[in-house]
CSV table of C-alpha atoms and ligand atoms in Angstrom, one decimal:
chain,number,residue,atom,x,y,z
A,1426,MET,CA,-2.4,117.2,114.8
A,1427,ILE,CA,-6.2,117.9,114.2
A,1428,ARG,CA,-6.5,121.4,113.2
A,1429,GLU,CA,-9.9,122.6,113.1
A,1430,VAL,CA,-11.6,124.9,110.7
A,1431,ASN,CA,-15.2,126.8,110.0
A,1432,ALA,CA,-16.8,127.6,106.4
A,1433,ASP,CA,-14.2,130.8,105.9
A,1434,ASN,CA,-11.1,128.8,105.9
A,1435,TYR,CA,-12.3,125.9,104.2
A,1436,GLU,CA,-11.3,125.9,101.2
A,1437,GLU,CA,-7.8,127.4,101.7
A,1438,VAL,CA,-6.8,124.6,104.6
A,1439,VAL,CA,-8.9,121.9,102.7
A,1440,LEU,CA,-9.1,122.6,99.3
A,1441,LYS,CA,-5.6,124.0,98.0
A,1442,SER,CA,-3.8,121.3,100.5
A,1443,ARG,CA,-1.7,119.0,98.5
A,1444,ARG,CA,-2.1,116.5,100.4
A,1445,PRO,CA,-4.8,114.1,100.8
A,1446,VAL,CA,-7.7,115.3,103.9
A,1447,ILE,CA,-10.1,113.8,106.2
A,1448,VAL,CA,-12.8,116.2,107.4
A,1449,ASP,CA,-14.8,115.3,110.3
A,1450,PHE,CA,-18.1,117.5,110.8
A,1451,TYR,CA,-18.7,116.7,114.4
A,1452,SER,CA,-21.8,118.1,117.3
A,1453,THR,CA,-22.0,118.5,120.6
A,1454,ASP,CA,-24.6,116.4,121.9
A,1455,CYS,CA,-24.1,113.6,119.4
A,1456,PRO,CA,-23.2,109.8,121.3
A,1457,PRO,CA,-21.7,108.9,117.6
A,1458,CYS,CA,-19.7,112.4,117.5
A,1459,ASN,CA,-18.3,111.0,121.1
A,1460,GLN,CA,-17.8,107.5,120.1
A,1461,LEU,CA,-15.4,108.5,117.1
A,1462,GLU,CA,-14.1,111.3,119.2
A,1463,PRO,CA,-11.1,109.1,120.4
A,1464,ILE,CA,-10.3,106.4,117.3
A,1465,TYR,CA,-9.5,110.0,115.2
A,1466,GLU,CA,-7.2,111.5,117.3
A,1467,ARG,CA,-5.6,107.7,117.3
A,1468,LEU,CA,-5.5,107.5,113.7
A,1469,ALA,CA,-4.2,111.4,113.1
A,1470,GLU,CA,-1.1,110.4,115.0
A,1471,THR,CA,-0.9,107.0,113.0
A,1472,TYR,CA,-1.7,108.6,109.6
A,1473,GLY,CA,-0.8,112.8,110.6
A,1474,GLU,CA,2.5,112.1,108.5
A,1475,TYR,CA,0.5,111.2,105.2
A,1476,MET,CA,-2.6,113.0,105.8
A,1477,ASP,CA,-4.3,116.3,106.3
A,1478,PHE,CA,-7.0,115.4,109.9
A,1479,ILE,CA,-9.5,118.5,110.0
A,1480,LYS,CA,-12.3,118.7,112.5
A,1481,ILE,CA,-15.7,121.9,111.8
A,1482,TYR,CA,-18.5,122.1,114.1
A,1483,ARG,CA,-21.4,121.0,112.3
A,1484,GLN,CA,-23.6,123.0,114.1
A,1485,GLY,CA,-21.4,126.5,113.8
A,1486,ASN,CA,-21.1,126.6,110.3
A,1487,ARG,CA,-24.7,124.7,109.4
A,1488,GLU,CA,-25.4,126.8,106.3
A,1489,PHE,CA,-21.7,125.6,105.0
A,1490,ALA,CA,-22.5,121.9,105.4
A,1491,LYS,CA,-25.8,121.7,103.9
A,1492,SER,CA,-24.2,123.3,100.8
A,1493,LEU,CA,-22.3,120.4,100.8
A,1494,GLY,CA,-24.8,118.0,101.6
A,1495,VAL,CA,-23.6,117.6,105.0
A,1496,THR,CA,-26.8,116.6,106.9
A,1497,GLY,CA,-26.2,114.6,110.3
A,1498,SER,CA,-22.9,113.8,112.8
A,1499,PRO,CA,-20.5,113.2,112.3
A,1500,THR,CA,-20.0,112.9,108.5
A,1501,VAL,CA,-16.3,112.1,106.8
A,1502,LEU,CA,-15.3,113.3,104.0
A,1503,PHE,CA,-12.1,113.2,102.0
A,1504,TYR,CA,-10.3,115.4,99.8
A,1505,ARG,CA,-7.5,114.7,97.5
A,1506,ASP,CA,-6.6,117.2,94.7
A,1507,GLY,CA,-9.5,119.6,96.8
A,1508,LYS,CA,-11.5,117.3,95.2
A,1509,GLU,CA,-14.1,114.8,97.3
A,1510,VAL,CA,-12.8,111.1,97.2
A,1511,ARG,CA,-14.3,107.9,98.3
A,1512,GLU,CA,-18.2,107.9,99.7
A,1513,ARG,CA,-18.4,109.4,102.9
A,1514,LEU,CA,-19.1,108.1,106.7
A,1515,ASN,CA,-21.7,108.7,108.9
A,1516,GLY,CA,-23.2,107.8,112.2
A,1517,TYR,CA,-21.4,105.1,114.6
A,1518,LEU,CA,-18.4,104.2,113.1
A,1519,THR,CA,-15.1,101.5,114.4
A,1520,LYS,CA,-12.0,102.1,114.1
A,1521,PRO,CA,-11.6,99.9,111.5
A,1522,GLU,CA,-14.5,100.9,109.4
A,1523,VAL,CA,-12.4,104.9,109.3
A,1524,ARG,CA,-8.7,103.2,109.1
A,1525,LYS,CA,-9.7,101.4,105.5
A,1526,ALA,CA,-11.4,104.5,104.7
A,1527,ILE,CA,-8.0,105.8,105.1
A,1528,GLU,CA,-5.8,103.5,103.4
A,1529,GLN,CA,-8.1,103.8,100.4
A,1530,VAL,CA,-7.2,107.0,100.1
A,1531,ILE,CA,-3.5,107.1,100.7
A,1532,GLY,CA,-3.0,104.0,98.8
A,1533,PHE,CA,-1.3,101.7,101.2
A,1534,SER,CA,-1.5,99.8,104.6
A,1535,ILE,CA,-0.2,100.4,108.3
A,1536,MET,CA,-0.9,96.2,108.6
A,1537,ASP,CA,1.6,96.1,105.5
A,1538,ARG,CA,4.4,97.8,108.3
A,1539,GLU,CA,6.9,95.3,109.4
A,1540,PRO,CA,5.7,95.2,113.1
A,1541,GLU,CA,7.5,96.0,116.2
A,1542,ARG,CA,8.5,93.2,118.4
A,1543,VAL,CA,7.1,93.3,122.0
A,1544,GLU,CA,8.5,90.3,124.3
A,1545,CYS,CA,6.9,90.6,127.8
A,1546,ASP,CA,5.1,88.7,130.4
A,1547,VAL,CA,1.7,89.4,130.6
A,1548,LEU,CA,-0.3,90.4,128.0
A,1549,VAL,CA,-4.2,91.0,129.0
A,1550,LEU,CA,-6.2,90.7,125.8
A,1551,GLY,CA,-9.1,93.2,127.3
A,1552,GLY,CA,-9.6,95.7,129.7
A,1553,GLY,CA,-12.8,96.1,131.6
A,1554,PRO,CA,-13.2,94.9,135.4
A,1555,ALA,CA,-11.4,91.9,134.6
A,1556,GLY,CA,-8.6,92.7,132.7
A,1557,LEU,CA,-7.6,96.1,134.7
A,1558,THR,CA,-7.6,93.9,138.0
A,1559,ALA,CA,-5.3,90.7,136.1
A,1560,ALA,CA,-2.7,93.4,135.2
A,1561,LEU,CA,-2.8,95.2,138.3
A,1562,TYR,CA,-1.9,91.9,140.5
A,1563,ALA,CA,1.1,91.1,137.5
A,1564,SER,CA,2.6,94.4,138.1
A,1565,ARG,CA,2.6,94.9,140.9
A,1566,ALA,CA,4.1,91.3,141.8
A,1567,LYS,CA,6.4,93.3,139.6
A,1568,LEU,CA,5.3,91.0,136.1
A,1569,ASP,CA,6.1,93.0,133.1
A,1570,THR,CA,2.5,93.6,131.8
A,1571,VAL,CA,0.3,95.0,128.7
A,1572,VAL,CA,-2.9,95.4,127.9
A,1573,VAL,CA,-4.2,95.6,124.8
A,1574,ASP,CA,-8.0,96.8,124.4
A,1575,GLU,CA,-9.9,96.9,120.8
A,1576,GLY,CA,-11.7,100.2,122.4
A,1577,VAL,CA,-10.9,102.5,124.8
A,1578,THR,CA,-10.4,100.6,128.2
A,1579,GLY,CA,-13.3,100.5,131.0
A,1580,GLY,CA,-15.6,97.8,129.0
A,1581,GLN,CA,-19.4,97.3,129.9
A,1582,ALA,CA,-19.0,98.9,132.8
A,1583,ALA,CA,-17.5,102.1,131.8
A,1584,ASN,CA,-21.0,102.6,129.8
A,1585,THR,CA,-23.1,101.7,133.4
A,1586,TYR,CA,-24.4,104.9,134.5
A,1587,TYR,CA,-24.4,104.3,138.0
A,1588,ILE,CA,-22.7,100.6,139.8
A,1589,GLU,CA,-24.7,100.5,143.2
A,1590,ASN,CA,-23.2,97.0,144.2
A,1591,TYR,CA,-19.6,97.3,143.7
A,1592,PRO,CA,-18.2,97.0,148.0
A,1593,GLY,CA,-15.9,100.1,149.0
A,1594,THR,CA,-17.9,102.6,147.1
A,1595,SER,CA,-20.0,104.3,149.7
A,1596,GLY,CA,-22.9,102.8,147.9
A,1597,SER,CA,-23.1,103.9,144.6
A,1598,ILE,CA,-20.7,105.1,142.0
A,1599,GLU,CA,-20.7,106.1,138.7
A,1600,GLY,CA,-19.3,103.4,136.3
A,1601,LYS,CA,-16.9,105.7,134.1
A,1602,THR,CA,-15.1,107.0,137.0
A,1603,LEU,CA,-15.1,103.3,139.2
A,1604,MET,CA,-13.3,102.0,135.5
A,1605,LYS,CA,-11.0,105.2,135.3
A,1606,ASN,CA,-9.6,104.6,138.9
A,1607,MET,CA,-8.9,100.5,138.5
A,1608,ARG,CA,-7.2,101.6,135.2
A,1609,GLU,CA,-4.6,104.6,137.3
A,1610,GLN,CA,-4.8,101.6,139.5
A,1611,ALA,CA,-2.6,99.4,137.2
A,1612,GLU,CA,-0.7,101.8,135.5
A,1613,SER,CA,0.2,102.8,139.1
A,1614,PHE,CA,2.1,99.8,139.5
A,1615,GLY,CA,3.6,100.0,135.8
A,1616,ALA,CA,1.0,98.3,133.5
A,1617,VAL,CA,1.2,99.6,129.8
A,1618,ILE,CA,-2.0,100.3,128.1
A,1619,ASP,CA,-2.0,99.9,124.6
A,1620,ASP,CA,-6.0,100.9,123.9
A,1621,LEU,CA,-7.3,101.5,120.3
A,1622,LYS,CA,-5.5,98.4,118.8
A,1623,GLU,CA,-6.9,95.8,116.2
A,1624,ILE,CA,-6.0,92.2,116.6
A,1625,ILE,CA,-4.6,91.0,113.6
A,1626,GLU,CA,-3.6,87.4,114.5
A,1627,ILE,CA,-3.8,85.8,117.4
A,1628,LYS,CA,-1.5,82.0,118.2
A,1629,LEU,CA,-2.3,80.4,121.6
A,1630,THR,CA,-0.3,77.0,121.6
A,1631,ASP,CA,1.2,75.3,125.0
A,1632,THR,CA,4.6,76.3,123.8
A,1633,GLU,CA,4.0,79.7,121.3
A,1634,LYS,CA,2.0,82.5,122.2
A,1635,TYR,CA,1.7,85.8,119.8
A,1636,VAL,CA,-0.3,88.1,119.6
A,1637,ARG,CA,-0.2,91.3,117.0
A,1638,THR,CA,-1.8,94.6,116.2
A,1639,GLU,CA,-2.1,96.6,114.0
A,1640,ASP,CA,1.6,98.0,114.8
A,1641,LYS,CA,3.5,95.4,116.9
A,1642,ILE,CA,3.8,91.8,117.4
A,1643,TYR,CA,3.6,90.7,121.0
A,1644,PHE,CA,5.2,87.2,122.2
A,1645,PRO,CA,4.1,86.8,126.2
A,1646,LYS,CA,4.8,84.1,128.4
A,1647,ALA,CA,1.2,83.9,129.8
A,1648,VAL,CA,-1.8,85.1,128.1
A,1649,VAL,CA,-5.2,86.3,130.0
A,1650,LEU,CA,-8.5,86.8,127.8
A,1651,ALA,CA,-10.5,89.3,129.4
A,1652,MET,CA,-12.9,90.3,126.2
A,1653,GLY,CA,-15.5,89.9,128.1
A,1654,ALA,CA,-19.6,90.3,126.4
A,1655,GLN,CA,-21.5,92.0,124.2
A,1656,PRO,CA,-25.5,92.4,124.0
A,1657,ARG,CA,-26.4,89.7,121.9
A,1658,LYS,CA,-28.4,91.3,118.8
A,1659,LEU,CA,-32.5,91.9,118.8
A,1660,PRO,CA,-33.3,89.3,116.2
A,1661,ALA,CA,-36.2,91.2,114.9
A,1662,GLU,CA,-36.2,92.7,110.5
A,1663,ASN,CA,-34.9,96.3,109.9
A,1664,GLU,CA,-32.2,95.8,113.2
A,1665,ASP,CA,-29.2,96.6,111.1
A,1666,VAL,CA,-31.2,99.0,109.3
A,1667,PHE,CA,-32.6,100.9,112.2
A,1668,ARG,CA,-29.5,99.9,114.6
A,1669,GLY,CA,-28.1,103.5,115.9
A,1670,LYS,CA,-31.2,105.2,114.1
A,1671,GLY,CA,-33.4,104.5,117.1
A,1672,ILE,CA,-32.5,101.3,119.0
A,1673,HIS,CA,-29.9,101.4,120.8
A,1674,TYR,CA,-27.8,99.1,123.1
A,1675,CYS,CA,-26.1,101.5,125.7
A,1676,ALA,CA,-29.0,104.1,127.5
A,1677,ILE,CA,-25.2,106.1,128.6
A,1678,CYS,CA,-24.1,106.7,125.7
A,1679,ASP,CA,-27.7,107.4,123.9
A,1680,GLY,CA,-30.7,108.2,126.0
A,1681,SER,CA,-30.0,111.2,126.2
A,1682,MET,CA,-31.4,112.1,122.7
A,1683,TYR,CA,-34.6,110.8,123.9
A,1684,GLU,CA,-35.6,113.4,126.5
A,1685,GLY,CA,-39.7,113.7,126.3
A,1686,LYS,CA,-40.0,111.0,124.7
A,1687,HIS,CA,-41.6,107.6,124.3
A,1688,VAL,CA,-38.7,104.6,124.5
A,1689,ALA,CA,-39.1,100.8,124.0
A,1690,VAL,CA,-36.6,98.9,126.5
A,1691,ILE,CA,-36.7,95.2,125.1
A,1692,GLY,CA,-35.3,92.9,128.6
A,1693,GLY,CA,-36.3,92.1,132.1
A,1694,GLY,CA,-33.0,91.7,133.8
A,1695,ASN,CA,-31.0,93.5,136.0
A,1696,SER,CA,-29.4,95.6,133.6
A,1697,ALA,CA,-33.2,95.9,132.0
A,1698,ILE,CA,-34.2,97.4,134.6
A,1699,GLN,CA,-31.3,99.0,135.5
A,1700,GLU,CA,-31.0,101.5,132.3
A,1701,THR,CA,-34.8,101.7,132.7
A,1702,LEU,CA,-34.5,103.6,135.8
A,1703,TYR,CA,-31.5,105.8,134.1
A,1704,LEU,CA,-33.9,106.0,130.7
A,1705,SER,CA,-37.0,107.7,133.2
A,1706,ASN,CA,-35.0,110.7,134.4
A,1707,ILE,CA,-34.8,111.5,130.0
A,1708,ALA,CA,-37.6,110.3,128.7
A,1709,ASP,CA,-41.4,111.2,129.4
A,1710,LYS,CA,-42.3,107.1,128.6
A,1711,ILE,CA,-40.5,103.6,128.7
A,1712,THR,CA,-42.6,100.7,127.7
A,1713,ILE,CA,-41.0,96.9,129.0
A,1714,ILE,CA,-41.0,94.3,126.4
A,1715,HIS,CA,-40.5,90.9,128.2
A,1716,GLU,CA,-40.9,87.7,126.9
A,1717,PHE,CA,-41.6,86.5,130.6
A,1718,ASP,CA,-44.4,87.2,132.8
A,1719,ASN,CA,-42.3,88.3,135.1
A,1720,LEU,CA,-38.8,90.1,135.6
A,1721,GLN,CA,-35.9,88.3,136.3
A,1722,ALA,CA,-34.0,91.5,137.9
A,1723,SER,CA,-33.6,92.0,141.8
A,1724,LYS,CA,-36.2,92.4,144.2
A,1725,VAL,CA,-34.5,96.5,144.8
A,1726,LEU,CA,-34.6,96.9,141.4
A,1727,GLN,CA,-38.5,95.2,140.8
A,1728,ASP,CA,-39.9,98.0,143.4
A,1729,LYS,CA,-38.4,100.8,141.7
A,1730,VAL,CA,-39.7,99.6,138.6
A,1731,PHE,CA,-43.0,99.2,139.6
A,1732,ASN,CA,-43.3,102.1,141.6
A,1733,ASN,CA,-41.9,104.0,138.3
A,1734,PRO,CA,-45.3,106.6,137.3
A,1735,LYS,CA,-43.5,106.8,133.5
A,1736,VAL,CA,-43.4,102.6,132.9
A,1737,ASN,CA,-45.4,100.5,131.8
A,1738,PHE,CA,-45.6,96.9,130.6
A,1739,ILE,CA,-45.7,94.1,127.4
A,1740,TRP,CA,-46.2,91.0,128.6
A,1741,GLU,CA,-44.7,87.3,126.9
A,1742,SER,CA,-44.1,88.7,123.8
A,1743,HIS,CA,-41.1,89.2,121.4
A,1744,VAL,CA,-40.5,92.1,119.1
A,1745,THR,CA,-40.4,91.5,115.9
A,1746,LYS,CA,-40.0,93.8,113.2
A,1747,ALA,CA,-38.9,97.7,112.9
A,1748,GLU,CA,-40.2,99.6,110.7
A,1749,GLY,CA,-40.0,103.7,109.9
A,1750,ASN,CA,-37.5,106.1,108.2
A,1751,GLU,CA,-34.3,107.9,108.3
A,1752,MET,CA,-35.5,106.5,112.5
A,1753,LEU,CA,-37.4,104.3,114.3
A,1754,LYS,CA,-41.5,105.3,113.8
A,1755,ARG,CA,-42.8,101.8,115.8
A,1756,LEU,CA,-41.8,98.0,116.9
A,1757,PHE,CA,-44.4,95.1,115.7
A,1758,TYR,CA,-43.9,92.3,118.5
A,1759,LYS,CA,-46.2,88.6,118.6
A,1760,ASN,CA,-47.6,87.7,122.0
A,1761,LEU,CA,-45.9,84.1,122.4
A,1762,LYS,CA,-49.6,82.5,124.0
A,1763,THR,CA,-51.8,83.5,121.4
A,1764,GLY,CA,-49.5,84.9,118.6
A,1765,GLU,CA,-51.6,87.4,117.5
A,1766,VAL,CA,-48.9,90.4,116.6
A,1767,SER,CA,-49.3,94.2,116.7
A,1768,SER,CA,-47.4,97.0,116.9
A,1769,ILE,CA,-46.4,100.4,119.3
A,1770,ASP,CA,-45.1,103.9,118.1
A,1771,VAL,CA,-42.0,104.6,119.8
A,1772,ASP,CA,-38.9,107.4,119.5
A,1773,GLY,CA,-36.4,104.9,120.2
A,1774,ALA,CA,-35.5,100.7,121.8
A,1775,PHE,CA,-32.6,99.8,124.2
A,1776,VAL,CA,-32.3,96.1,123.7
A,1777,TYR,CA,-30.8,94.1,126.9
A,1778,ILE,CA,-32.0,90.7,126.0
A,1779,GLY,CA,-28.3,88.8,127.1
A,1780,LEU,CA,-24.5,88.8,126.0
A,1781,SER,CA,-22.8,87.0,123.7
A,1782,PRO,CA,-19.1,86.2,124.1
A,1783,LYS,CA,-15.9,88.0,122.8
A,1784,THR,CA,-14.2,85.1,122.1
A,1785,ASP,CA,-14.4,85.3,118.2
A,1786,ILE,CA,-10.5,85.8,118.2
A,1787,LEU,CA,-9.9,82.9,119.4
A,1788,ASN,CA,-10.5,81.0,116.1
A,1789,GLY,CA,-11.5,77.7,118.6
A,1790,GLN,CA,-7.7,77.8,119.4
A,1791,VAL,CA,-8.8,77.5,123.4
A,1792,GLU,CA,-11.2,74.8,124.7
A,1793,ILE,CA,-15.0,76.7,125.0
A,1794,ASN,CA,-18.7,75.7,126.3
A,1795,GLN,CA,-21.0,75.5,123.8
A,1796,TYR,CA,-22.6,79.1,124.0
A,1797,GLY,CA,-19.1,80.4,123.3
A,1798,TYR,CA,-17.9,81.3,126.8
A,1799,VAL,CA,-14.2,80.2,127.5
A,1800,LYS,CA,-13.4,77.1,129.8
A,1801,THR,CA,-10.9,77.5,132.8
A,1802,ASP,CA,-10.1,75.0,135.4
A,1803,GLU,CA,-9.5,75.9,139.5
A,1804,ASP,CA,-7.2,78.4,138.4
A,1805,LEU,CA,-8.9,80.0,136.3
A,1806,MET,CA,-6.5,78.7,133.2
A,1807,THR,CA,-7.8,77.7,130.2
A,1808,SER,CA,-7.1,74.7,128.0
A,1809,VAL,CA,-3.9,75.8,126.5
A,1810,LYS,CA,-1.0,76.4,129.1
A,1811,GLY,CA,-0.5,80.1,130.6
A,1812,VAL,CA,-3.5,81.4,129.1
A,1813,PHE,CA,-6.0,82.5,131.6
A,1814,ALA,CA,-9.7,83.8,131.0
A,1815,ALA,CA,-11.1,86.6,133.2
A,1816,GLY,CA,-14.9,88.0,133.9
A,1817,ASP,CA,-17.5,87.5,131.5
A,1818,ILE,CA,-15.7,85.9,128.7
A,1819,ARG,CA,-15.5,83.1,130.5
A,1820,ASP,CA,-18.0,79.9,131.5
A,1821,LYS,CA,-19.2,80.9,135.1
A,1822,LYS,CA,-22.5,81.8,136.6
A,1823,VAL,CA,-22.8,85.7,137.6
A,1824,ARG,CA,-21.1,88.2,135.0
A,1825,GLN,CA,-20.8,91.5,137.7
A,1826,VAL,CA,-18.4,93.5,138.1
A,1827,ALA,CA,-17.2,92.2,141.6
A,1828,THR,CA,-17.2,88.5,140.1
A,1829,ALA,CA,-14.7,89.9,137.0
A,1830,VAL,CA,-12.7,91.5,139.5
A,1831,GLY,CA,-12.3,88.5,141.3
A,1832,ASP,CA,-11.2,86.5,139.1
A,1833,GLY,CA,-9.0,89.3,137.6
A,1834,ALA,CA,-7.3,88.9,140.9
A,1835,THR,CA,-7.5,85.0,140.7
A,1836,VAL,CA,-5.6,84.9,137.7
A,1837,GLY,CA,-2.8,87.5,138.4
A,1838,VAL,CA,-2.0,85.5,141.1
A,1839,ASN,CA,-1.7,82.6,139.5
A,1840,VAL,CA,0.2,84.0,135.8
A,1841,GLU,CA,2.7,85.0,138.9
A,1842,ARG,CA,2.6,81.5,140.5
A,1843,TYR,CA,2.7,80.0,136.6
A,1844,LEU,CA,5.6,82.1,135.4
A,1845,SER,CA,7.3,81.1,138.8
A,1846,GLY,CA,7.1,77.4,138.2
A,1847,ILE,CA,4.5,77.3,141.4
B,1926,FAD,C1,-25.8,97.9,130.7
B,1926,FAD,C2,-25.4,97.0,132.1
B,1926,FAD,C3,-25.3,97.4,133.2
B,1926,FAD,C4,-25.0,96.5,134.4
B,1926,FAD,N1,-24.5,96.6,135.6
B,1926,FAD,C5,-23.9,96.2,136.0
B,1926,FAD,C6,-24.4,96.9,137.3
B,1926,FAD,O1,-24.8,97.8,137.9
B,1926,FAD,N2,-23.0,96.1,139.1
B,1926,FAD,C7,-22.2,95.0,138.5
B,1926,FAD,O2,-21.6,94.3,139.2
B,1926,FAD,N3,-22.4,95.0,136.9
B,1926,FAD,C8,-23.1,95.1,136.0
B,1926,FAD,N4,-23.4,95.0,134.7
B,1926,FAD,C9,-22.2,93.8,134.7
B,1926,FAD,C10,-20.6,94.6,134.0
B,1926,FAD,O3,-20.9,95.3,133.9
B,1926,FAD,C11,-20.0,93.1,133.7
B,1926,FAD,O4,-20.1,92.5,134.2
B,1926,FAD,C12,-18.3,93.9,133.7
B,1926,FAD,O5,-18.1,95.0,132.5
B,1926,FAD,C13,-17.9,92.5,133.1
B,1926,FAD,O6,-16.5,92.6,132.6
B,1926,FAD,P1,-15.3,92.3,132.0
B,1926,FAD,O7,-13.6,92.9,132.2
B,1926,FAD,O8,-15.4,90.3,132.0
B,1926,FAD,O9,-15.3,92.5,130.4
B,1926,FAD,P2,-15.6,93.9,129.4
B,1926,FAD,O10,-16.3,94.7,130.8
B,1926,FAD,O11,-16.8,93.5,128.7
B,1926,FAD,O12,-14.5,94.4,129.0
B,1926,FAD,C14,-14.0,93.6,128.0
B,1926,FAD,C15,-13.1,94.3,127.5
B,1926,FAD,O13,-12.5,94.0,125.9
B,1926,FAD,C16,-12.5,94.7,124.9
B,1926,FAD,N5,-12.7,93.7,124.0
B,1926,FAD,C17,-13.2,93.1,123.7
B,1926,FAD,N6,-12.9,92.2,121.9
B,1926,FAD,C18,-11.8,92.2,121.7
B,1926,FAD,C19,-10.5,92.6,121.2
B,1926,FAD,N7,-11.1,91.6,120.6
B,1926,FAD,N8,-9.2,92.6,121.6
B,1926,FAD,C20,-9.0,93.6,122.7
B,1926,FAD,N9,-9.8,93.8,123.2
B,1926,FAD,C21,-11.3,93.2,123.4
B,1926,FAD,C22,-13.5,95.6,125.8
B,1926,FAD,O14,-13.3,96.6,124.2
B,1926,FAD,C23,-13.9,95.7,126.6
B,1926,FAD,O15,-12.6,97.0,127.3
B,1926,FAD,C24,-23.9,95.6,133.6
B,1926,FAD,C25,-23.3,95.2,132.5
B,1926,FAD,C26,-24.3,95.7,132.1
B,1926,FAD,C27,-24.3,95.7,130.2
């Protein structure tokens, strides 16, 4: 259970507790706080018997927060016997980061516990459009189906503001609504969703398959790889310094910070232009920096962006360096024809320069292509018998919600055929 406190009862609840305490100073309108919220709730369920989970609204307790040196949200503090212990955590936090900090404070790891053994027919790794569709088909075919996702389900599609090219949606649907519907539909046929779970070990051979998460070890008869892809990081000096502090990869998550400001969008494909159009409802000025002298986005999107008075362009250039203080202030870019380096003052930058597949946990156990995408046959089976791949993770040419869903349906049907020996 998470308890909300304020400046008046902080001493009583936090400093006088006999148990270790974790305190989250949060704010509203704060994308990293929104990211932390479900992670914090899940960790409270797991570790609540060993430590107190506390939240305090920073904006409502501003002076008190300042007196503790807390000036940003989220800031996570840890206490034992009334004294602050270990380093604070700030900014965009992942579940493994917070979990490791908690385990340092309580002195043991949940990973040391014996995992629960779970047998199932189909284990789907990744709950984006591909994974949820595979789960829908498999569970509807009465196969015992579990979806494990390292985050909350929905994938990249849930972070897309509006999707206008998914059939059957009267023209346009919010990405998060579409993905909520897909999850509910899969669950309605019996698929079990095990989200916010770290995968620790994975073994995939023709004869042996298991996947260990932080609290379970799954022994499935068939596995669907649907971990999708993630945005390629901007290959520029100081990207790591300003990631989340001016450099972003998701406009719908972080765009609201830039109301009335000047932002750069880096890239010129569909995602870059779609996100530019979204940002143009928030920012005052948008500069697209692109490596070619023309856009690769669809004609419809190009028409919209070229007619948008807030948008201007820097062509044939690569961003080489980011500069600022606490937050990003300037980008340096190099003209690829002349070699000339120039700079532009911006408040933020949104990067859409392609994707890289999330195949790291596979450790080469299935065949991948030179770019890291999983190779499949016509039935979308990988080089390992009973292991299928669907969606953006797969070696294919078009990566869209509709094609991910198509892959998911194909895999869902073929998994059933495989398991019944057809
Ligand atoms: C900015 C942007 C805009 C887009 N706009 C559109 C659009 O308008 N129309 C359209 O059709 N497509 C659009 N796309 C593309 C579309 O979102 C993707 O093609 C689609 O989401 C791919 O689905 P997927 O299920 O294969 O993968 P993803 O959506 O990437 O989902 C993968 C899931 O796997 C989980 N996962 C990752 N690694 C692990 C792991 N190790 N263990 C467990 N789980 C894991 C992730 O948390 C995620 O939930 C857009 C993409 C972006 C980035």
